[in-house]
CSV table of C-alpha atoms (C1' of nucleotides) in Angstrom, one decimal:
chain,number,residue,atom,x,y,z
G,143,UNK,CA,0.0,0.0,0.0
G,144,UNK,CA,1.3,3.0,-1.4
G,145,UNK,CA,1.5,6.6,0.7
G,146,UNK,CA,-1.6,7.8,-1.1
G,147,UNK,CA,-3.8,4.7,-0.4
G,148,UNK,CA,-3.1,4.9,3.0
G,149,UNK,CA,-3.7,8.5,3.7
G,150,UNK,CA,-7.1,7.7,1.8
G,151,UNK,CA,-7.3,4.9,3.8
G,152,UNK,CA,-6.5,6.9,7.3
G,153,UNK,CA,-8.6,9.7,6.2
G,154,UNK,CA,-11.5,7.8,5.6
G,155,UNK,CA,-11.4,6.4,9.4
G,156,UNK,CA,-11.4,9.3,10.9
G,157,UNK,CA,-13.8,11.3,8.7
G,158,UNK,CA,-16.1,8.3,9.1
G,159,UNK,CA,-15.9,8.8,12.9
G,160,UNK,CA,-15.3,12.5,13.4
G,161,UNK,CA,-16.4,14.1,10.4
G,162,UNK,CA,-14.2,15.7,7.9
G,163,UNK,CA,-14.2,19.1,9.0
G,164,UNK,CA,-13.6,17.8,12.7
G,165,UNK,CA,-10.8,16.0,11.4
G,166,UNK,CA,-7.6,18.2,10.8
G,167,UNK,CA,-4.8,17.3,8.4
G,168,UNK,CA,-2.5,17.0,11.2
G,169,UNK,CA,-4.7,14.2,12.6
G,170,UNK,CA,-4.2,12.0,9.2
G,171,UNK,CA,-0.6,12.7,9.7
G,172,UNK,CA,-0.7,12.2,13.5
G,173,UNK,CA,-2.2,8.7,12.4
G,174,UNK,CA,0.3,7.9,9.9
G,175,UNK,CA,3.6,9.3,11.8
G,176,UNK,CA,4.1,11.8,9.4
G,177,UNK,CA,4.3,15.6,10.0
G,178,UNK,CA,1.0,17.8,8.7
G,179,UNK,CA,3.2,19.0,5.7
G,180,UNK,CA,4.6,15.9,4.7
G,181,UNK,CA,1.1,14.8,3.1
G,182,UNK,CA,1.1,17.5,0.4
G,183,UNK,CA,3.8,15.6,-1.4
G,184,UNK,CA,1.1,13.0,-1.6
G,185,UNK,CA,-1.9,15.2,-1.8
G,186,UNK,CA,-2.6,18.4,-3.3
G,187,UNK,CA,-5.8,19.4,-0.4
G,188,UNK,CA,-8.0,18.3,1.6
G,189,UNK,CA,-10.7,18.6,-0.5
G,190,UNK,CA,-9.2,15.9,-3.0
G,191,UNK,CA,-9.2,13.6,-0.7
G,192,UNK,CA,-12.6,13.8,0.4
G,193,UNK,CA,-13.4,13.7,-3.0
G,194,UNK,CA,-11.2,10.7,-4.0
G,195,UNK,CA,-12.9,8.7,-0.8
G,196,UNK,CA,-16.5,9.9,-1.8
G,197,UNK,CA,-16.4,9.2,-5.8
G,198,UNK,CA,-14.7,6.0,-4.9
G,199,UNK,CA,-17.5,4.7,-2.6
G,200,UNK,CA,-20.2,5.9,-5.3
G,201,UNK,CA,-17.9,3.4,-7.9
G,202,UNK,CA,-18.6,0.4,-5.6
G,203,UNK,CA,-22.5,1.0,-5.4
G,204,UNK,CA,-22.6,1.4,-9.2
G,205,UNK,CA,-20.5,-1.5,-10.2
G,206,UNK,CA,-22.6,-3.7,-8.6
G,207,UNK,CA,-26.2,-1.8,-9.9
G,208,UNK,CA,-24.6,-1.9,-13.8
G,209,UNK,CA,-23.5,-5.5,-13.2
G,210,UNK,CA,-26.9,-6.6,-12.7
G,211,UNK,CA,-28.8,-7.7,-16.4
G,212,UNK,CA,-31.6,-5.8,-16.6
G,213,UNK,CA,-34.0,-8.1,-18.5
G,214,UNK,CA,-33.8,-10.2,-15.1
G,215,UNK,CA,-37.1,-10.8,-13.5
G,216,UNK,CA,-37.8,-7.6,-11.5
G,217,UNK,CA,-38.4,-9.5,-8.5
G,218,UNK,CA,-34.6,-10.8,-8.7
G,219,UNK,CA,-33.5,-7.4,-9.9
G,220,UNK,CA,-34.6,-6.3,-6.9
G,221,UNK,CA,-33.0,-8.7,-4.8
G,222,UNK,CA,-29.8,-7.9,-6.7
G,223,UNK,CA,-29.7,-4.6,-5.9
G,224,UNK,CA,-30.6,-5.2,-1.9
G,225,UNK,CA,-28.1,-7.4,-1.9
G,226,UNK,CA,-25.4,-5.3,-4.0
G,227,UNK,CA,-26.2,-2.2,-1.5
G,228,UNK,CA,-26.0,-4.4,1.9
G,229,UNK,CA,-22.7,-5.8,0.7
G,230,UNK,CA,-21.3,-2.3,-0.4
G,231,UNK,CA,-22.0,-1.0,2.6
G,232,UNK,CA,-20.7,-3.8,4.7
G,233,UNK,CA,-17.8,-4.1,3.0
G,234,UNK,CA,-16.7,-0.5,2.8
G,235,UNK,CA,-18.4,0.9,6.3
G,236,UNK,CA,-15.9,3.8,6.4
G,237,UNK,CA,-16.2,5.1,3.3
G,238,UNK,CA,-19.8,4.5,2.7
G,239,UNK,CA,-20.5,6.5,6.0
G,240,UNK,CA,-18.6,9.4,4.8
G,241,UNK,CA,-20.3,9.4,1.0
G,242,UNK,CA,-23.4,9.5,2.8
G,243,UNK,CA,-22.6,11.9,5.7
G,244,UNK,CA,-19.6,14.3,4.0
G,245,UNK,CA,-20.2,14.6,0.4
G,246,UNK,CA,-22.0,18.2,1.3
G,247,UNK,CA,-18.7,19.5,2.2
G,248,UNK,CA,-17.6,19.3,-1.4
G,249,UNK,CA,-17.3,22.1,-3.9
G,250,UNK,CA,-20.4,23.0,-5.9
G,251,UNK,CA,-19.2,21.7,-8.6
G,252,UNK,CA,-17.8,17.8,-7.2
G,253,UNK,CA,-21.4,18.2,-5.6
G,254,UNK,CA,-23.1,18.0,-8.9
G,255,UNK,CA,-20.7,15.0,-10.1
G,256,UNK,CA,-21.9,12.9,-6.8
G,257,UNK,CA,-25.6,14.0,-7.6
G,258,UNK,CA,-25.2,12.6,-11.1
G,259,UNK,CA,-24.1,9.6,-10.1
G,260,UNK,CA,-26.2,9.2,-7.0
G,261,UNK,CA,-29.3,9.8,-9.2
G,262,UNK,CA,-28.2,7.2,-11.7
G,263,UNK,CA,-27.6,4.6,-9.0
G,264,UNK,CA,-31.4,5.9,-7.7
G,265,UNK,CA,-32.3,4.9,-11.2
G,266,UNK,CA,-31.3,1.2,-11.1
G,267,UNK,CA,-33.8,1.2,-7.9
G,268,UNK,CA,-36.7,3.3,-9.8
G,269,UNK,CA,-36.8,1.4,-12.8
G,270,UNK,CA,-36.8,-2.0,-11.8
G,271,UNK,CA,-39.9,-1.3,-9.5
G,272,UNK,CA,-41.4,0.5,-12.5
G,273,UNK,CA,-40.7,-2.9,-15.0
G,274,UNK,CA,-41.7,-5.0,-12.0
G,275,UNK,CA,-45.3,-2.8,-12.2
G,276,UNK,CA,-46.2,-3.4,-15.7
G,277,UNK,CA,-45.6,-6.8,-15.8
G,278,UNK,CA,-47.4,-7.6,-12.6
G,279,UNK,CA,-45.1,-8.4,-10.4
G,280,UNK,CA,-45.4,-5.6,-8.2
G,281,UNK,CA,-48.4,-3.9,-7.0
G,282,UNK,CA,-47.8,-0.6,-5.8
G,283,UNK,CA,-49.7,2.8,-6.2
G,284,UNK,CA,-47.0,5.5,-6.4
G,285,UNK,CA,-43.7,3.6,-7.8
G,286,UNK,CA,-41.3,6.7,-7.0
G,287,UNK,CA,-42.2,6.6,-3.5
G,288,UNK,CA,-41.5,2.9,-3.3
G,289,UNK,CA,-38.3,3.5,-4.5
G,290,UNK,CA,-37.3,6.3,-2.2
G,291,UNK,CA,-38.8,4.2,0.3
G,292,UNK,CA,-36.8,1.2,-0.5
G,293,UNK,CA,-33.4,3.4,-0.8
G,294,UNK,CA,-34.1,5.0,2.4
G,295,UNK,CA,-34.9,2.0,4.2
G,296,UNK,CA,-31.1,0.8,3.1
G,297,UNK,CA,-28.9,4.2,3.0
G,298,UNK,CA,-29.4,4.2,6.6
G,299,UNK,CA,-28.1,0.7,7.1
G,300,UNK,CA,-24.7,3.0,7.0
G,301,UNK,CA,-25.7,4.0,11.0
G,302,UNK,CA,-26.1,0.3,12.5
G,303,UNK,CA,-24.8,-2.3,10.5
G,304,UNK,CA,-21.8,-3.5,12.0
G,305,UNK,CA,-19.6,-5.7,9.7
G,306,UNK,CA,-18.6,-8.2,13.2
G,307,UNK,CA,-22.1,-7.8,14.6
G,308,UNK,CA,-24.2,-11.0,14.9
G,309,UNK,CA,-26.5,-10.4,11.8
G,310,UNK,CA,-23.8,-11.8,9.4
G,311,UNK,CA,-24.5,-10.1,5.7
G,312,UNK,CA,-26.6,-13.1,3.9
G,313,UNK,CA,-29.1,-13.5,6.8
G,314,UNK,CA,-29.5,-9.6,7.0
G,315,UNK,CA,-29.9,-9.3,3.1
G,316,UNK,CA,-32.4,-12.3,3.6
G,317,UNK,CA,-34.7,-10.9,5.9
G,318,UNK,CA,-34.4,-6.8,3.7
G,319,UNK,CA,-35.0,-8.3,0.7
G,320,UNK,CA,-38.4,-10.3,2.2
G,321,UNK,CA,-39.1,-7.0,3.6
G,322,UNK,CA,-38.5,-4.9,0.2
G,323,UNK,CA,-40.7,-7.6,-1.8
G,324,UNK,CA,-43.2,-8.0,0.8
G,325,UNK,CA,-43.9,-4.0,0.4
G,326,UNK,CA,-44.0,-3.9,-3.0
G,327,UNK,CA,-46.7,-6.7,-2.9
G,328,UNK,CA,-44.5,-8.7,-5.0
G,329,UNK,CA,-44.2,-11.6,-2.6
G,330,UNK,CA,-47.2,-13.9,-0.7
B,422,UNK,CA,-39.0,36.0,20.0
B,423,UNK,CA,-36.4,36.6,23.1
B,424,UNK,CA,-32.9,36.8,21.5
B,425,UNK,CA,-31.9,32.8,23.1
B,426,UNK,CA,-34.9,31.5,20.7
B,427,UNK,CA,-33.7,33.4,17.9
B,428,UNK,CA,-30.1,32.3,18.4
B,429,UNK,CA,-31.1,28.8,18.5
B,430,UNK,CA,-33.2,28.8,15.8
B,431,UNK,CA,-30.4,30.3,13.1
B,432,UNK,CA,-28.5,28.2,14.8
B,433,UNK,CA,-30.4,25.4,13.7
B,434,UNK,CA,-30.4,26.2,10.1
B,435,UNK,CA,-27.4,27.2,10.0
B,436,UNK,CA,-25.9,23.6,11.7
B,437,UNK,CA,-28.5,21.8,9.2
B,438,UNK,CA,-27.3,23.6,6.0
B,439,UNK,CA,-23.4,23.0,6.5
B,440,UNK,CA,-22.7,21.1,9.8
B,441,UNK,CA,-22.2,21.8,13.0
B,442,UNK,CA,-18.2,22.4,12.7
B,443,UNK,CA,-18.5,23.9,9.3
B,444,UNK,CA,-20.4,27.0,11.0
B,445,UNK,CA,-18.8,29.2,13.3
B,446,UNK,CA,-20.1,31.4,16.6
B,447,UNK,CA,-19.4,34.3,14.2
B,448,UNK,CA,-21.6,33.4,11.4
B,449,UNK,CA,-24.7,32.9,13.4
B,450,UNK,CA,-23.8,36.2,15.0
B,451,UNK,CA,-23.8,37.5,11.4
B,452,UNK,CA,-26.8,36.6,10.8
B,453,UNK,CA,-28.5,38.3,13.7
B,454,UNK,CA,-26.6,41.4,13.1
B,455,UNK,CA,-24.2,40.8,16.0
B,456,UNK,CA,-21.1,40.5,16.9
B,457,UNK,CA,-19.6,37.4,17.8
B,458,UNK,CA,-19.1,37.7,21.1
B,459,UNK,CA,-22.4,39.0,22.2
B,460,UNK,CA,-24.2,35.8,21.7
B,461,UNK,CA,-22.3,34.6,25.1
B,462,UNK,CA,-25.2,36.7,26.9
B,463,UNK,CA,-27.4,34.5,26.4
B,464,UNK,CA,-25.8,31.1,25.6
B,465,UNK,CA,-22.9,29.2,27.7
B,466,UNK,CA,-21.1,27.7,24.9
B,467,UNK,CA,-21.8,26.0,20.8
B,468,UNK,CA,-22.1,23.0,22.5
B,469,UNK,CA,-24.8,24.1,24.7
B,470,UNK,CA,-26.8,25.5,21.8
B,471,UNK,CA,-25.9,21.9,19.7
B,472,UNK,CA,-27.9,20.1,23.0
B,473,UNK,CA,-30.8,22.1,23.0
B,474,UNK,CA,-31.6,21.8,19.3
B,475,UNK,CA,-30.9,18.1,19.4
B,476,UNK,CA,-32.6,17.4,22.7
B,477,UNK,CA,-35.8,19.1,21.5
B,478,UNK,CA,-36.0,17.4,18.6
B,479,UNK,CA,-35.6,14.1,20.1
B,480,UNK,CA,-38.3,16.2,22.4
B,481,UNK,CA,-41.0,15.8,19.8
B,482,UNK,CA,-40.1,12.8,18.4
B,483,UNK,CA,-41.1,11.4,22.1
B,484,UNK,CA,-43.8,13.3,22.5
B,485,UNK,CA,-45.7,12.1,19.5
B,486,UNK,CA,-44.9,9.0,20.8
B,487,UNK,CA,-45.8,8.8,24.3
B,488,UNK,CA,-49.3,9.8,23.4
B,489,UNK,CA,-49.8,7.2,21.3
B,490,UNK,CA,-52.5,4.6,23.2
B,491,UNK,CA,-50.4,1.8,23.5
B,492,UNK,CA,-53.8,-0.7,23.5
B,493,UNK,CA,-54.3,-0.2,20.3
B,494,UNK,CA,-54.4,-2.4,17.7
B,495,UNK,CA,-51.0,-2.9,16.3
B,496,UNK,CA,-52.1,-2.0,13.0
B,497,UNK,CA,-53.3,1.5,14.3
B,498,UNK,CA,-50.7,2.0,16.8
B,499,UNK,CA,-47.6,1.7,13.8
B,500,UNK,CA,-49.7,4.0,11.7
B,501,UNK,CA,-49.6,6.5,14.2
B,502,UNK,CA,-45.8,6.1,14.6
B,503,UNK,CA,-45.2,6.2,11.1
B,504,UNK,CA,-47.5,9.4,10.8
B,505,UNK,CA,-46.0,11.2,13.8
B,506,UNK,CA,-42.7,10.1,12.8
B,507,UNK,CA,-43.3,12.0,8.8
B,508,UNK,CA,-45.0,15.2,10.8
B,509,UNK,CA,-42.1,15.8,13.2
B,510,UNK,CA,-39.9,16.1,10.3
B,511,UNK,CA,-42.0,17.7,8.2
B,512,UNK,CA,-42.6,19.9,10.7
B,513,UNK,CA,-39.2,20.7,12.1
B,514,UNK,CA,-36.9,19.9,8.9
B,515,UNK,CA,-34.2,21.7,10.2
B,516,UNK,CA,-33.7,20.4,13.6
B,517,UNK,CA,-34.6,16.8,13.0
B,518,UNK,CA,-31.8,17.5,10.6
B,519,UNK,CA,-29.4,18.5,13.3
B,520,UNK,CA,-30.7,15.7,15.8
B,521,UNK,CA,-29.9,13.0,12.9
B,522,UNK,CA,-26.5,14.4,11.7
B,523,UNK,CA,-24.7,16.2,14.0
B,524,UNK,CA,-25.4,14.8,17.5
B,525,UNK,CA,-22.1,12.8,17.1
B,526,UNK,CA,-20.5,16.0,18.1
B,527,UNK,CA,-22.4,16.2,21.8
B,528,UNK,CA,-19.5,15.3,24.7
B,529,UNK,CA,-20.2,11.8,25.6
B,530,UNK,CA,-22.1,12.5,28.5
B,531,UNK,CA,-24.7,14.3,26.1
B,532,UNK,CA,-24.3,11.3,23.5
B,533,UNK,CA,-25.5,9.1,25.8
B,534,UNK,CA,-28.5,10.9,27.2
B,535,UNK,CA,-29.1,11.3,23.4
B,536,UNK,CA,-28.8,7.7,22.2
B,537,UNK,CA,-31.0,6.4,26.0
B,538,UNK,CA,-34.0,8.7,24.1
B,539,UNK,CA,-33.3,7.1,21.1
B,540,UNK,CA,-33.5,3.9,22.1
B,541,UNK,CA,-37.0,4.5,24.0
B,542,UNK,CA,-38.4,6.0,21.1
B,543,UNK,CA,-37.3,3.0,18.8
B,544,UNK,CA,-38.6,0.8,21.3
B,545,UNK,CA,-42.5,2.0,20.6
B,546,UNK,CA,-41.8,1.0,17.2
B,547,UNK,CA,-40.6,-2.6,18.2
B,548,UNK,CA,-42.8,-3.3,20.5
B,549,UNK,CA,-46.3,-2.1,18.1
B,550,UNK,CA,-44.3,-5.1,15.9
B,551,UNK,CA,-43.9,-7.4,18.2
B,552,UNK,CA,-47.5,-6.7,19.8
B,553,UNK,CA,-48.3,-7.1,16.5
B,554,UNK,CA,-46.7,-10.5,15.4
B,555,UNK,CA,-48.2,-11.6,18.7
B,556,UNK,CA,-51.7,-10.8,18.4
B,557,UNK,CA,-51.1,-12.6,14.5
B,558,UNK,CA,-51.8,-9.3,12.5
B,559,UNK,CA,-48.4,-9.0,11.5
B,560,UNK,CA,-45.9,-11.8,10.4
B,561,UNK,CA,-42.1,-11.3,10.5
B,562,UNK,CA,-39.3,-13.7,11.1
B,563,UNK,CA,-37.5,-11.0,13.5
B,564,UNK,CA,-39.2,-8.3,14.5
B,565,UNK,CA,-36.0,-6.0,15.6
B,566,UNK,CA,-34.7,-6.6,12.0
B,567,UNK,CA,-38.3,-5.6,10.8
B,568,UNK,CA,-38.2,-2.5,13.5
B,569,UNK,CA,-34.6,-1.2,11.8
B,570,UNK,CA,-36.2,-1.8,8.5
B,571,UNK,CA,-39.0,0.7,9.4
B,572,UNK,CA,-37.0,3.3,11.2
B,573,UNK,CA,-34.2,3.5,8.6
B,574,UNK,CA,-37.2,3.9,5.9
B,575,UNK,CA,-38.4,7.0,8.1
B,576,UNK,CA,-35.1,8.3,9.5
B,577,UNK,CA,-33.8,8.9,5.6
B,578,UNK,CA,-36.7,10.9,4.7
B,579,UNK,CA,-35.1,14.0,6.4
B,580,UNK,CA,-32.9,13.5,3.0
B,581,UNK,CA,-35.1,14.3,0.7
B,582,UNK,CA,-38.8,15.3,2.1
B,583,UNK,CA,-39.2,18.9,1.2
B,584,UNK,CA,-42.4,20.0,3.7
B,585,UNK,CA,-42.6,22.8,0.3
B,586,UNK,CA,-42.4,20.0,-2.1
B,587,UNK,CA,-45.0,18.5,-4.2
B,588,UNK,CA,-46.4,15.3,-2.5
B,589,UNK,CA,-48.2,16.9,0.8
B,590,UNK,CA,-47.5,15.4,4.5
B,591,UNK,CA,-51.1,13.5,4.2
B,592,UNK,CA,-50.4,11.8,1.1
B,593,UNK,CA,-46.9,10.7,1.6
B,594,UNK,CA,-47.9,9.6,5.3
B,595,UNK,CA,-50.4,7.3,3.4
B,596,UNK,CA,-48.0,5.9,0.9
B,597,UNK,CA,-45.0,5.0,3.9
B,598,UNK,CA,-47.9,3.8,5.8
B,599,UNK,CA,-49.2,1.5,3.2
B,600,UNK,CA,-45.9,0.3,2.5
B,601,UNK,CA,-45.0,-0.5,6.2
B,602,UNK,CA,-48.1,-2.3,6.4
B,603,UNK,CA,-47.2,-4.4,3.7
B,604,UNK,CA,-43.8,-5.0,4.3
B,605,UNK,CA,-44.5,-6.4,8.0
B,606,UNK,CA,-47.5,-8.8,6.3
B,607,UNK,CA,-50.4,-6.6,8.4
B,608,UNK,CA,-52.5,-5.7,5.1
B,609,UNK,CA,-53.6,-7.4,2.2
H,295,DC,C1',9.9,13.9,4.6
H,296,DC,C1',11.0,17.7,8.2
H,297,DT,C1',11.3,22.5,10.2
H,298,DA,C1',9.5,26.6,10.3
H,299,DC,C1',6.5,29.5,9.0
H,300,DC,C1',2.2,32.2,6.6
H,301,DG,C1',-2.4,34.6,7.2
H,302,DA,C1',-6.8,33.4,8.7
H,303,DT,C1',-10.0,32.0,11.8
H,304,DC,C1',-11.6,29.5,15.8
H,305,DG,C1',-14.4,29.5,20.7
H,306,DG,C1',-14.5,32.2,24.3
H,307,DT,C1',-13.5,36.2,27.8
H,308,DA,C1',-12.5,41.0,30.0
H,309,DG,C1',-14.0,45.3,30.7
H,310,DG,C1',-16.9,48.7,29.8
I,853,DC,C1',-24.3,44.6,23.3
I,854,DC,C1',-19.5,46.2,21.5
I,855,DT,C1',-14.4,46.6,21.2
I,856,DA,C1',-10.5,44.4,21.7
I,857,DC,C1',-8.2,40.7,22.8
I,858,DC,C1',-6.5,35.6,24.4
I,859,DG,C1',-4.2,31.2,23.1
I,860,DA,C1',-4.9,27.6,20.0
I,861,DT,C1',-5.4,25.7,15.7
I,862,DC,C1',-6.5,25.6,10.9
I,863,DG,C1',-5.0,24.3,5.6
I,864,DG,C1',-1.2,25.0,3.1
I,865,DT,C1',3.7,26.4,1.5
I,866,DA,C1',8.9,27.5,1.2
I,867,DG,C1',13.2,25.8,1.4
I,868,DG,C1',16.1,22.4,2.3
DNA sequence: CCTACCGATCGGTAGG
DNA sequence: CCTACCGATCGGTAGG
């Protein structure tokens, strides 16, 4: 691991649990036993590297949402996508907590990049409840609300969902995905 | 308006707009056409003003609650949750903002009066579902998985519900309530 | 990668 | 409620 990754790595700890602008660059150095100048070799701000952490996370949850076929039943879609988000999330805790909590903190312009890309990934989630309405699968009256409904019930996963807790990832993505399919009247 | 409420209240906007660390004693003073060090009349410290903006808000979340009859039907008794839940941020956007995202920044003594209101207020929600599964109107393999699936579905809404937007408190409390319903297996 | 520094700003206080 | 200030710390840079 190469100086950069792990002041990525560093920062995204401690943004994750202090926030980033609670977090000084003199912690990450701190962390790393390096000096607060030292990372600009590495670096050029600390708005890069909230940005590096945050457009990196929002690659994860779209790699797995434009790896899943579309012309899949919507029901299994669906349960592609729970699944995709829960793992994302349990896999990369630190930096999935600061794309949701820190992307704010970003230039206007880095802000707009993350909406993009946040509102394609919403897409994925829209769409498949929309297919899964015409073709019967689903029953539900107002299919953007179901999908902010089913996004919100996951983004907040991010606050309790402890990788080492006892709910290992396949039993929790079991019992969401019943939940998700159940509310969308798409299972008995 | 006595000058505390009005010091709390930009406050509050001002913490749910850019963060708690991200705003300074100055610029609230700023925006009450004072100077920075005037607002020390009437408050003790920014963490002080952090407290009381969080604590109220968990405040009304309780209080909606509380007065909730807990004899009735579990059906009745979530939908009232679920309602007050949508009105209390509808109604007070910006501090249920605060309360969600910045009460990380409370000492921990304040944390963990936070998180012991917390948990009591989550705790009507799990036990309406477990009344529920009890009484056979609802049917859930785990109900504490089931209560984190309905509480992360509300909690997020602060994310995006817009009390000015275009889909009214009413409706939207119809939809969420529909979909919990659904999702716990309490409606056909 | 370190030492030493820059100007700016922070939360908070003294004294009026 | 203001002026003026405190010590501390911030992100970032120059020069080696």
């Amino acid at each position: 691991m190469d100086r950069r990754t792990q002041i990525l790595h560093t920062a995204g700890r401690l943004f994750s649990q202090r926030g980033y602008h609670a977090t000084s660059m003199r912690d990450i150095a701190r962390a790393l036993d390096l000096q607060g100048g030292s990372l600009y070799t590495h670096i050029e701000s600390k708005e890069e590297v909230l940005w590096e952490i945050v457009n990196r996370a929002a690659d994860r949850f779209l790699a797995h949402a434009t790896s899943i076929d579309p012309d899949l039943p919507p029901r299994e879609r669906l349960k592609a996508l729970v699944r995709g988000h829960l793992t994302v999330i349990a896999q990369e805790l630190e930096h999935a907590t600061v794309f949701f909590h820190e992307w704010k903190f970003l230039s206007p312009e880095l802000q707009e990049r993350i909406k993009a890309r946040r509102d394609a990934y919403e897409a994925h989630f829209r769409e498949a409840i929309e297919s899964g309405v015409q073709r019967g699968e689903f029953k539900v009256e107002d299919p953007k609300i179901a999908a902010l409904f089913v996004l919100s019930a996951l983004n907040w996963t991010y606050q309790w969902l402890r990788p080492e807790g006892p709910l290992d990832l396949e039993a929790l993505t079991e019992r969401y995905t019943a939940l998700v399919l159940r509310a969308l009247g798409g299972e008995a």
